[in-house]
Short mmCIF file of C-alpha atoms in Angstrom, two decimals:
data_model
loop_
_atom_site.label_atom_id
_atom_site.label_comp_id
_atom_site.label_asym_id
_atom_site.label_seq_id
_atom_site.Cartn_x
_atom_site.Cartn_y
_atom_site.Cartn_z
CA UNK A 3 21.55 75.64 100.39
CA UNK A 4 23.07 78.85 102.37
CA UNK A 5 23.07 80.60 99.75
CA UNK A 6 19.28 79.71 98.41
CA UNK A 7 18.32 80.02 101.81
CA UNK A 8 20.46 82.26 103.68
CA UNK A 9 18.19 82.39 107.30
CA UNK A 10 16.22 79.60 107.90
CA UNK A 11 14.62 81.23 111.13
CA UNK A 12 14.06 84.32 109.15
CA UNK A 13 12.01 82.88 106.29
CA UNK A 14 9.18 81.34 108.12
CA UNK A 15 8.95 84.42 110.42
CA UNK A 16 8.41 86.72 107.75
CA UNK A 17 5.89 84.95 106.34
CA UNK A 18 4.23 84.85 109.85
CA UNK A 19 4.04 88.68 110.10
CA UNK A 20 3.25 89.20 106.36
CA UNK A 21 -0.17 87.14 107.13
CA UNK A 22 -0.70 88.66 110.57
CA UNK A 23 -0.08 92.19 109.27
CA UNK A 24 -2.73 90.94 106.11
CA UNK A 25 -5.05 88.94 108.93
CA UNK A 26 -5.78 86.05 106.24
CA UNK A 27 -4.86 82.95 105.96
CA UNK A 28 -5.78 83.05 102.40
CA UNK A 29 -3.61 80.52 99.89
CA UNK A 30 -2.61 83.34 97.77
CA UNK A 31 -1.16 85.17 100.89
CA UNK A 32 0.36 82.55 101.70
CA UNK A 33 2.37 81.69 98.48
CA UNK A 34 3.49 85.57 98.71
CA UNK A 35 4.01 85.49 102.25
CA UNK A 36 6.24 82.59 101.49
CA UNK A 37 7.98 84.39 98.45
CA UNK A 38 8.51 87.26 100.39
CA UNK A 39 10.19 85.42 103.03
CA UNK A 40 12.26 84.05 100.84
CA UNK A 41 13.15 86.69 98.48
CA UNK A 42 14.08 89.51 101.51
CA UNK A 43 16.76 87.16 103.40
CA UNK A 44 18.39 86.95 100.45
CA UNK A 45 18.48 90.74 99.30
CA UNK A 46 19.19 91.35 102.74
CA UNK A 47 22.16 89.12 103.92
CA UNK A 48 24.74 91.53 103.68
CA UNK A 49 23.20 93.32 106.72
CA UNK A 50 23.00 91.18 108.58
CA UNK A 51 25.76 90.65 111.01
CA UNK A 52 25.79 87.08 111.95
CA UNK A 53 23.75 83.96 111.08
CA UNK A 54 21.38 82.70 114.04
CA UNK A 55 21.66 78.83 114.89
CA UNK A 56 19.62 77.51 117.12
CA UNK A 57 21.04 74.54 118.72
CA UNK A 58 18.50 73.50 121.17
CA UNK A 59 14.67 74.44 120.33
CA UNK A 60 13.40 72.82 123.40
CA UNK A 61 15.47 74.67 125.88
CA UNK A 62 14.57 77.56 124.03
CA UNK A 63 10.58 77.04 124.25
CA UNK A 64 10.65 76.38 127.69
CA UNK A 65 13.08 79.29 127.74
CA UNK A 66 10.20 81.28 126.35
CA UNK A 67 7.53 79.53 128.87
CA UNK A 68 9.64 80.63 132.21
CA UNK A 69 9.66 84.02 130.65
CA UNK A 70 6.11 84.27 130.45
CA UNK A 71 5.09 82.76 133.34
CA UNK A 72 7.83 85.23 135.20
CA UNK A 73 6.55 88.47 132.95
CA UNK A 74 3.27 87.97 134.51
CA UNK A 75 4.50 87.59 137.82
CA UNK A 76 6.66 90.65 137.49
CA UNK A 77 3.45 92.67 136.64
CA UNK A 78 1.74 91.53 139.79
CA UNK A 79 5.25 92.36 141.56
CA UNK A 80 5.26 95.38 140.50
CA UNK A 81 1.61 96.87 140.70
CA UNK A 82 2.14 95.60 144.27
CA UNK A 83 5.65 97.94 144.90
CA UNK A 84 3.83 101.09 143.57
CA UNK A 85 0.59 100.88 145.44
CA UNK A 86 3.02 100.29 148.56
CA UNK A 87 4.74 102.72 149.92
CA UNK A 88 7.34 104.63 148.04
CA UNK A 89 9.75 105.65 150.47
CA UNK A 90 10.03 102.17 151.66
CA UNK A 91 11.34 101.15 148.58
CA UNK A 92 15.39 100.24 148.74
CA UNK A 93 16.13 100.62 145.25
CA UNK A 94 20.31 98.99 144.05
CA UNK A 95 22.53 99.26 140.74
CA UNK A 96 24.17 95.31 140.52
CA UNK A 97 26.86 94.73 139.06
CA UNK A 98 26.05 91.30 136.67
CA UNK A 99 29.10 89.43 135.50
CA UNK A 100 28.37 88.05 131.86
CA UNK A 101 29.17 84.47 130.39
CA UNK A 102 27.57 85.33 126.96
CA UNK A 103 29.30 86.58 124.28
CA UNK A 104 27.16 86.73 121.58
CA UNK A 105 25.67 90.04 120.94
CA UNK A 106 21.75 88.68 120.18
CA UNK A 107 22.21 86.55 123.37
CA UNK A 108 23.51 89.49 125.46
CA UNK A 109 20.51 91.05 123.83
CA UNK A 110 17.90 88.99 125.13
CA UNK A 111 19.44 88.34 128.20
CA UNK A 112 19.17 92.15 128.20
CA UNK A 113 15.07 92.20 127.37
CA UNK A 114 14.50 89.60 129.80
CA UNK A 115 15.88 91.17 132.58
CA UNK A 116 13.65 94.22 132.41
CA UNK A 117 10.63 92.15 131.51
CA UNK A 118 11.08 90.06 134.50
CA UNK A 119 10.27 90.81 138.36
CA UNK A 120 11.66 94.15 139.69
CA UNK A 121 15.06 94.58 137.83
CA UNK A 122 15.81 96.60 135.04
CA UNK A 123 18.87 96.27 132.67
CA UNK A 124 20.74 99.56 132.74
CA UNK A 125 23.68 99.79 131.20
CA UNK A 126 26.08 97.15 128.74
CA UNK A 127 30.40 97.32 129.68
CA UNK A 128 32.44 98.65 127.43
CA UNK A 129 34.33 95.14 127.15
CA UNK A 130 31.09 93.20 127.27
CA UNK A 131 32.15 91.61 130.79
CA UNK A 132 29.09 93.32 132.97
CA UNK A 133 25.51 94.34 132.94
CA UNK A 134 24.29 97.02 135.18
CA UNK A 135 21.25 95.46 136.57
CA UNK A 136 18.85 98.10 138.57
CA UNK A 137 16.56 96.54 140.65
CA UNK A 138 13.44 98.14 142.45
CA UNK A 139 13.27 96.18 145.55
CA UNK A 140 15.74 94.60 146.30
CA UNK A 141 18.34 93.76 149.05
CA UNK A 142 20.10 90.49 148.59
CA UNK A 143 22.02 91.36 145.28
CA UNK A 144 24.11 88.09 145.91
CA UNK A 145 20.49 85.96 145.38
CA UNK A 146 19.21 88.26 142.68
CA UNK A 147 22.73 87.61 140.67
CA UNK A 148 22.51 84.07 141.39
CA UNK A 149 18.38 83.56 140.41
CA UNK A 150 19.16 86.02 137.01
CA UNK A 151 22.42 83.36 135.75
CA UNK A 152 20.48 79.91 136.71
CA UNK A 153 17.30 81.20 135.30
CA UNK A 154 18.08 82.94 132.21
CA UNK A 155 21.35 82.97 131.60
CA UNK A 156 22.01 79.22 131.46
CA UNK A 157 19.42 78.47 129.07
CA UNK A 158 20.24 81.56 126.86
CA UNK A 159 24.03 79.69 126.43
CA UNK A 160 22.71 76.32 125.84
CA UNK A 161 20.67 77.57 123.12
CA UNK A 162 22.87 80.29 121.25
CA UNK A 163 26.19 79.44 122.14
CA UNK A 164 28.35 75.98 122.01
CA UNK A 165 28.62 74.88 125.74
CA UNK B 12 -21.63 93.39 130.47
CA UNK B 13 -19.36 94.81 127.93
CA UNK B 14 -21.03 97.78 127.34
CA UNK B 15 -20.65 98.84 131.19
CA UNK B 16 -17.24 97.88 131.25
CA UNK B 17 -15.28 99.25 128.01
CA UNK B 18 -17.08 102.99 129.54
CA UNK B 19 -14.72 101.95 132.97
CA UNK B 20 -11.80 101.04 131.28
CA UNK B 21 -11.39 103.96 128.90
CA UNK B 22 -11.65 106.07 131.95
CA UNK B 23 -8.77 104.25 133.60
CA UNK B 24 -7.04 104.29 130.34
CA UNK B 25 -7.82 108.77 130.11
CA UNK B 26 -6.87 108.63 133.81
CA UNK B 27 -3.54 106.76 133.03
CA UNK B 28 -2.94 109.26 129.87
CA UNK B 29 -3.49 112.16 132.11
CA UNK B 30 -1.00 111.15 134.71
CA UNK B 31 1.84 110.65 131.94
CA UNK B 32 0.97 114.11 130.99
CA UNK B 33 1.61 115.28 134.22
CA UNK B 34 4.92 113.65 134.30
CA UNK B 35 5.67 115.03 130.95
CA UNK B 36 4.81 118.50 132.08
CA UNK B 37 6.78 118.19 135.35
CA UNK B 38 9.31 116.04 134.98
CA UNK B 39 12.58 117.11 136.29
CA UNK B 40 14.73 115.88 133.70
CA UNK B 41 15.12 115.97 130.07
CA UNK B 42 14.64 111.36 130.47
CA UNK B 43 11.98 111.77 132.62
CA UNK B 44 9.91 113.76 129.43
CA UNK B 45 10.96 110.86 126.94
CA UNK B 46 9.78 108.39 129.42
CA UNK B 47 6.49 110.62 129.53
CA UNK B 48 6.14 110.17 125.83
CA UNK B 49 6.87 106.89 125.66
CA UNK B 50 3.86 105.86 128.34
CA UNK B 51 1.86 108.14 126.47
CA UNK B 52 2.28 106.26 123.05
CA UNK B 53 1.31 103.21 124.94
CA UNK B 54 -1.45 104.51 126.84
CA UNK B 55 -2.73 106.03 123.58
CA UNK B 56 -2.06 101.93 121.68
CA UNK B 57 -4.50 101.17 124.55
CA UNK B 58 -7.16 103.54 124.46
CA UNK B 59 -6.98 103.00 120.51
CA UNK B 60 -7.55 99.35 120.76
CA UNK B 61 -10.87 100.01 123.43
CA UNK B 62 -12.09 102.45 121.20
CA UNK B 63 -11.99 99.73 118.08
CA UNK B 64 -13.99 97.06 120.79
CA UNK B 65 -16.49 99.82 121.53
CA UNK B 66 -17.47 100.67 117.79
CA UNK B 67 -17.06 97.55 116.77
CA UNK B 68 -14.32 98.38 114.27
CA UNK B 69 -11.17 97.20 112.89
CA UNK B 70 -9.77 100.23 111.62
CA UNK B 71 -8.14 101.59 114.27
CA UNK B 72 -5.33 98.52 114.03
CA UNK B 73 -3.13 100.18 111.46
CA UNK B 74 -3.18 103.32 113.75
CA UNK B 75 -1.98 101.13 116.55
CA UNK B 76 0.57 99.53 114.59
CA UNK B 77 1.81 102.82 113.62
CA UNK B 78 1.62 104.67 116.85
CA UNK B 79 3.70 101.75 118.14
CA UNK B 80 6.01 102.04 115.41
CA UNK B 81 7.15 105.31 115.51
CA UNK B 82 6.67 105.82 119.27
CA UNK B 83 9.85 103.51 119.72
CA UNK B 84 11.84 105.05 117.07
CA UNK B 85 11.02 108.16 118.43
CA UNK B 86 12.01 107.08 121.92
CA UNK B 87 15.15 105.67 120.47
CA UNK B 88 16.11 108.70 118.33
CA UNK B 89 15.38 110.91 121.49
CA UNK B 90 17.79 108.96 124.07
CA UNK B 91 20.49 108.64 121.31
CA UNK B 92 20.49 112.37 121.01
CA UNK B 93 20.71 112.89 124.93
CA UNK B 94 24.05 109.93 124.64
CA UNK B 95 25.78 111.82 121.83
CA UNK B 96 24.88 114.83 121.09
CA UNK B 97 23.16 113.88 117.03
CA UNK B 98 20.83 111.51 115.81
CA UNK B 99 22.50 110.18 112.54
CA UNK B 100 26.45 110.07 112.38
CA UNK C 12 -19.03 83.13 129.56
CA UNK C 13 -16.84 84.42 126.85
CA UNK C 14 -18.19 88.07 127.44
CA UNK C 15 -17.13 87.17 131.21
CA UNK C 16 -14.11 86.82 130.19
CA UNK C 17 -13.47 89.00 127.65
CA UNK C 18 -14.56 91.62 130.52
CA UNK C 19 -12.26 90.25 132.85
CA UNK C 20 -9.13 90.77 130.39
CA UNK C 21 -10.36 94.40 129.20
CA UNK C 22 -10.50 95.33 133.24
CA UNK C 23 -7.37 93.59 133.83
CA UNK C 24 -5.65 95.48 131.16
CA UNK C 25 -7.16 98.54 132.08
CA UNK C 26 -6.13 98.44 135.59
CA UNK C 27 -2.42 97.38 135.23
CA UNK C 28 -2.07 100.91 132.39
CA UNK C 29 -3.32 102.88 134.83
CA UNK C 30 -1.14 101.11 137.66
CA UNK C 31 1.99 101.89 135.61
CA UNK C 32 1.24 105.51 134.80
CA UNK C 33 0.37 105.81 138.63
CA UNK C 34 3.93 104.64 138.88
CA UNK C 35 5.03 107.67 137.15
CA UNK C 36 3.92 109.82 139.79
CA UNK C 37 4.54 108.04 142.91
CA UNK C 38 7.81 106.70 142.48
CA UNK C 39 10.95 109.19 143.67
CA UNK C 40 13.45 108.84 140.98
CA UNK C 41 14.07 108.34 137.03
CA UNK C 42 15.48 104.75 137.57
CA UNK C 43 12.85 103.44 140.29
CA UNK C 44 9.69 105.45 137.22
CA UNK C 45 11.46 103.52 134.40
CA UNK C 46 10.21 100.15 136.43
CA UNK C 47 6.40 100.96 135.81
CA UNK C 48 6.34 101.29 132.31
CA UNK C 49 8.19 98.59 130.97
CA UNK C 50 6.40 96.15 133.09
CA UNK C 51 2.59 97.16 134.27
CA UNK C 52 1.59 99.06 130.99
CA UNK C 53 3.39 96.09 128.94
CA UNK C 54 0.74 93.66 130.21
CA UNK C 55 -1.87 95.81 130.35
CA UNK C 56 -1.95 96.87 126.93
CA UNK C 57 -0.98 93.27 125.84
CA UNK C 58 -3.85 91.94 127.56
CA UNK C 59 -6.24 94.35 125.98
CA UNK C 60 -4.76 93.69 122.68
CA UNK C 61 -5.69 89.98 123.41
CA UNK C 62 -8.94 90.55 124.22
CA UNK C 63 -9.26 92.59 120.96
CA UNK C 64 -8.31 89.83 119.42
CA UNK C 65 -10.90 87.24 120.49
CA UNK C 66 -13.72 89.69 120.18
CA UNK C 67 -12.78 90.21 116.70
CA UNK C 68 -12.11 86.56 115.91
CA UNK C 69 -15.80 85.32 117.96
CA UNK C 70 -17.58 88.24 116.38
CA UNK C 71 -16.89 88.46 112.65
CA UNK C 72 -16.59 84.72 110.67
CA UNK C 73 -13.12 84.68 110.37
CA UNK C 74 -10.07 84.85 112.91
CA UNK C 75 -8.31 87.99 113.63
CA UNK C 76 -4.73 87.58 115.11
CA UNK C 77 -3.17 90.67 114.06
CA UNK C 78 -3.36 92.24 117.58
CA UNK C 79 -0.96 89.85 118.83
CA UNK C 80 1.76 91.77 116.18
CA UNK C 81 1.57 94.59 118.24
CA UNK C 82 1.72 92.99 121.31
CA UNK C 83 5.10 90.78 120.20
CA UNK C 84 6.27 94.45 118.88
CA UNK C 85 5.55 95.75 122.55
CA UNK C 86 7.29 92.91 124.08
CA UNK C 87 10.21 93.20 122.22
CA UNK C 88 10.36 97.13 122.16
CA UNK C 89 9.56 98.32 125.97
CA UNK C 90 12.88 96.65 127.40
CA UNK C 91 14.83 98.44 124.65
CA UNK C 92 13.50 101.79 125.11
CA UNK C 93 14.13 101.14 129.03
CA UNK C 94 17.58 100.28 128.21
CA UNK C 95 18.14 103.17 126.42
CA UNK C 96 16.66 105.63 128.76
CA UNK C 97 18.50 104.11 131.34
CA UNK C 98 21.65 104.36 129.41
CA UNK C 99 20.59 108.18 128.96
CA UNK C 100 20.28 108.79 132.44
CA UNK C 101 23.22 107.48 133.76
CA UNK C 102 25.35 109.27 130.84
CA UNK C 103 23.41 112.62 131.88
CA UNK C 104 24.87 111.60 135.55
CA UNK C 105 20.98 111.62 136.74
CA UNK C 106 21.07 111.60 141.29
CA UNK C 107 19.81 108.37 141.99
CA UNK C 108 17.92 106.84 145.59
CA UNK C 109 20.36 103.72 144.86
CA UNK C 110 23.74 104.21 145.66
CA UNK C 111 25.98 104.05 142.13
CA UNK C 112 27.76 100.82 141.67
CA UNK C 113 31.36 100.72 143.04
CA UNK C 114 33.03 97.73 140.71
CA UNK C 115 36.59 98.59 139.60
CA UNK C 116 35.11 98.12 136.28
CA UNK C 117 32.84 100.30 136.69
CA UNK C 118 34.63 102.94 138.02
CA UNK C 119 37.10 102.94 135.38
CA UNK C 120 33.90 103.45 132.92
CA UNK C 121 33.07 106.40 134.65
CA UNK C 122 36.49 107.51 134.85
CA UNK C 123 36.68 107.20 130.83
CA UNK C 124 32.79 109.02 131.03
CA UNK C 125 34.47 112.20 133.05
CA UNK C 126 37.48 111.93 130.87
CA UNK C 127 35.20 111.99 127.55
CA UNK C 128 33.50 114.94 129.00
CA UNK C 129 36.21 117.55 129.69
CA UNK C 130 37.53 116.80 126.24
CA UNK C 131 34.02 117.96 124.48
CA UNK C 132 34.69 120.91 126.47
CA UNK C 133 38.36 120.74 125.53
CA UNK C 134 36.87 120.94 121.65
CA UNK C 135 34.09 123.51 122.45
CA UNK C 136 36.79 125.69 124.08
CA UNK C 137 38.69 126.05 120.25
CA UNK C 138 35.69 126.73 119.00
CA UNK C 139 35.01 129.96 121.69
CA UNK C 140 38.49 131.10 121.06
CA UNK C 141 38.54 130.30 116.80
CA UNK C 142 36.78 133.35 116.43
CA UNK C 143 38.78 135.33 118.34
CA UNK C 144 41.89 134.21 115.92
CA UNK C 145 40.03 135.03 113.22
CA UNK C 146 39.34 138.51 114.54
CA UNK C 147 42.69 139.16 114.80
CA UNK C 148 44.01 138.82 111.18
CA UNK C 149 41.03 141.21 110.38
CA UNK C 150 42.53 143.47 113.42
CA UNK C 151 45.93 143.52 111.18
CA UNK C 152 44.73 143.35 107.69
CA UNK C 153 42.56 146.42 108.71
CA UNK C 154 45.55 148.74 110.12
CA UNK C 155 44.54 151.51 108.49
CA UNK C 156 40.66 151.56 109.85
CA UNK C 157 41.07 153.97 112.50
CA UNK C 158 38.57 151.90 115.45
CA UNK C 159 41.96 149.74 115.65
CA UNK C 160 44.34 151.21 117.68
CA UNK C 161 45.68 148.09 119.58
CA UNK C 162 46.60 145.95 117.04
CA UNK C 163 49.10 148.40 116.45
CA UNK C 164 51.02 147.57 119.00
CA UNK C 165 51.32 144.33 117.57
CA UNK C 166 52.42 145.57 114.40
#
């Protein structure tokens, strides 16, 4: 089975962009969609570093659902800090201690911390331990820390890593 | 009602493309450039993508797609060679 | 209705682009300018790319969802490139409006930066003075060219 089918995630996803990037949903393209998926995983498994599990695909849909709904609040955030006044703005670097260890879950942690309202990730430790977090706007760093770990942390270590 | 608006929003979009030009003329620093370019490859994904609604056309998704492309791995390759000095070790 | 709202996501999209180039100019330093980008032109061009994609689907028989490729491509890619040009900036020791962070941790890191950096210089100095090494075995394998007269001494 792992060795027939080496990514389970993978598989399906390639076939998703193979009929986006073709824009049919055609049976043919789907068969070779499908074979395609299959067949790259398998030439490819020596690159990749580590195998994805997934333990918990609800937490990680709602996961995705609070990082919507937060991306397009962060846009409205924002647009609203530019057309303000610039000199008014108090700009911090935060220091964010890290519970993940995984690199892809460090990794999206990463992603959705710039996507999301006013901060911006900066910069990884060398020992993995912090993130540099910058954020815009932003005075209480002790609220920001704790919103950032209860928000997207949490669910980001139920999903990718064994609690 | 679309053809009044798509007129409006590629100027917004030109207006947006010429103020990342400005910043990429001016910027102070050499990050300040790449993040010029790097608005400017989106800016251009988005007039690209008007353009197709206002002609009616689908061709001008593969440009997008490729614009996107190699605008990040041009973005990438450009801040790895400000953090060490050469692209490919 | 649908052109409504297909007119409504085109403006939208169009608005929050030009929003996040504005931020380009306005905003005071590299790290504040990296903000605008990532977040105002990420939904603005995602939101045109939607609309793309329902005029193409409503228009032509079939549906067209490619768009929303380059929009997951966008989503994923904008935070990276941030990352990294953040990561540039602070290696580049770019002045900031924030004040830098003052964790032990992080202090060491930049201790281990400054560190790095006088030994590039400490391997770019060899390379200034290699020729001049190399100039001198010419000096004394050429005693009897008569431009030479101090390496004689040496000899």
């Amino acid at each position: 089975m792992t060795r027939l089918l080496p990514h389970p995630i993978l598989t399906p996803a390639l076939t998703g962009v193979w009929l986006l990037l073709n824009n049919t949903i055609e049976p043919g393209h789907i068969v070779l969609g499908l074979f395609l998926g299959w067949m790259i995983p398998i030439l490819t498994i020596r690159f990749w570093p580590e195998t994805v599990r997934i333990r918990r695909p609800f937490v990680l849909l709602r996961f995705m659902g609070v990082l919507l709904f937060d991306i397009i609040v962060a846009n409205f955030v924002v647009a609203r800090l530019i057309l303000g006044n610039p000199n008014r703005l108090q700009p911090t670097f935060v220091q964010l201690p890290l519970d993940l260890t995984s690199d892809l879950a460090i990794g999206l942690l990463a992603n959705s911390i710039t996507l999301t309202p006013g901060t911006l990730s900066a910069k990884l430790s060398e020992d993995r331990k912090f993130l540099l977090v910058h954020a815009l706007n932003e005075t209480d760093t002790k609220a920001m820390v704790a919103t950032i770990k209860a928000r997207y942390e949490r669910p980001l270590k139920e999903v990718f890593e064994a609690c | 009602m679309l053809e009044t608006v798509i007129p409006i929003a590629l100027t917004l979009v030109a207006a947006a493309i010429a103020m990342s030009f400005w910043r990429l003329i001016r910027g102070p620093s050499v990050p300040d450039r790449i993040l010029a370019l790097d608005t400017l490859y989106v800016n251009t994904i988005a007039l690209l993508v008007l353009f197709g609604i206002h002609l009616g056309s689908n061709l001008f998704f593969e440009a997008a797609l490729l614009i996107a492309l190699m605008g990040f791995i041009g973005t990438v390759a450009l801040c790895k060679y400000l953090l060490r000095g050469d692209i490919i070790e | 209705m649908l052109e409504y709202f297909l007119s409504f996501l085109i403006l939208t999209g169009a608005i929050f682009t030009l929003i996040g180039s504005l931020g380009l100019i306005r905003l005071k330093d590299l790290y504040t300018r990296l903000h605008g980008p990532t977040k105002a032109t990420t939904l603005g061009v995602g939101s045109l790319l939607i609309a793309s994609a329902i005029f193409f689907s409503t228009r032509d028989a079939g549906i067209s969802l490619h768009e929303i490729l380059i929009t997951l491509f966008l989503f994923i890619t904008a935070p990276v490139s941030a990352h990294m040009l953040a990561k540039a900036a602070l290696h580049l020791n770019l002045k900031s409006l924030a004040k830098m962070p003052e964790d032990p941790v992080e202090e060491e890191q930049m201790q281990a930066v400054e560190e790095k950096t006088p030994m590039q210089n400490h391997i770019e100095t060899p390379k200034t003075e290699n020729p001049e090494p190399e100039t001198k075995p010419e000096f004394t394998t050429q005693p009897t060219s008569p431009n030479t007269p101090t390496p004689n001494k040496t000899l």
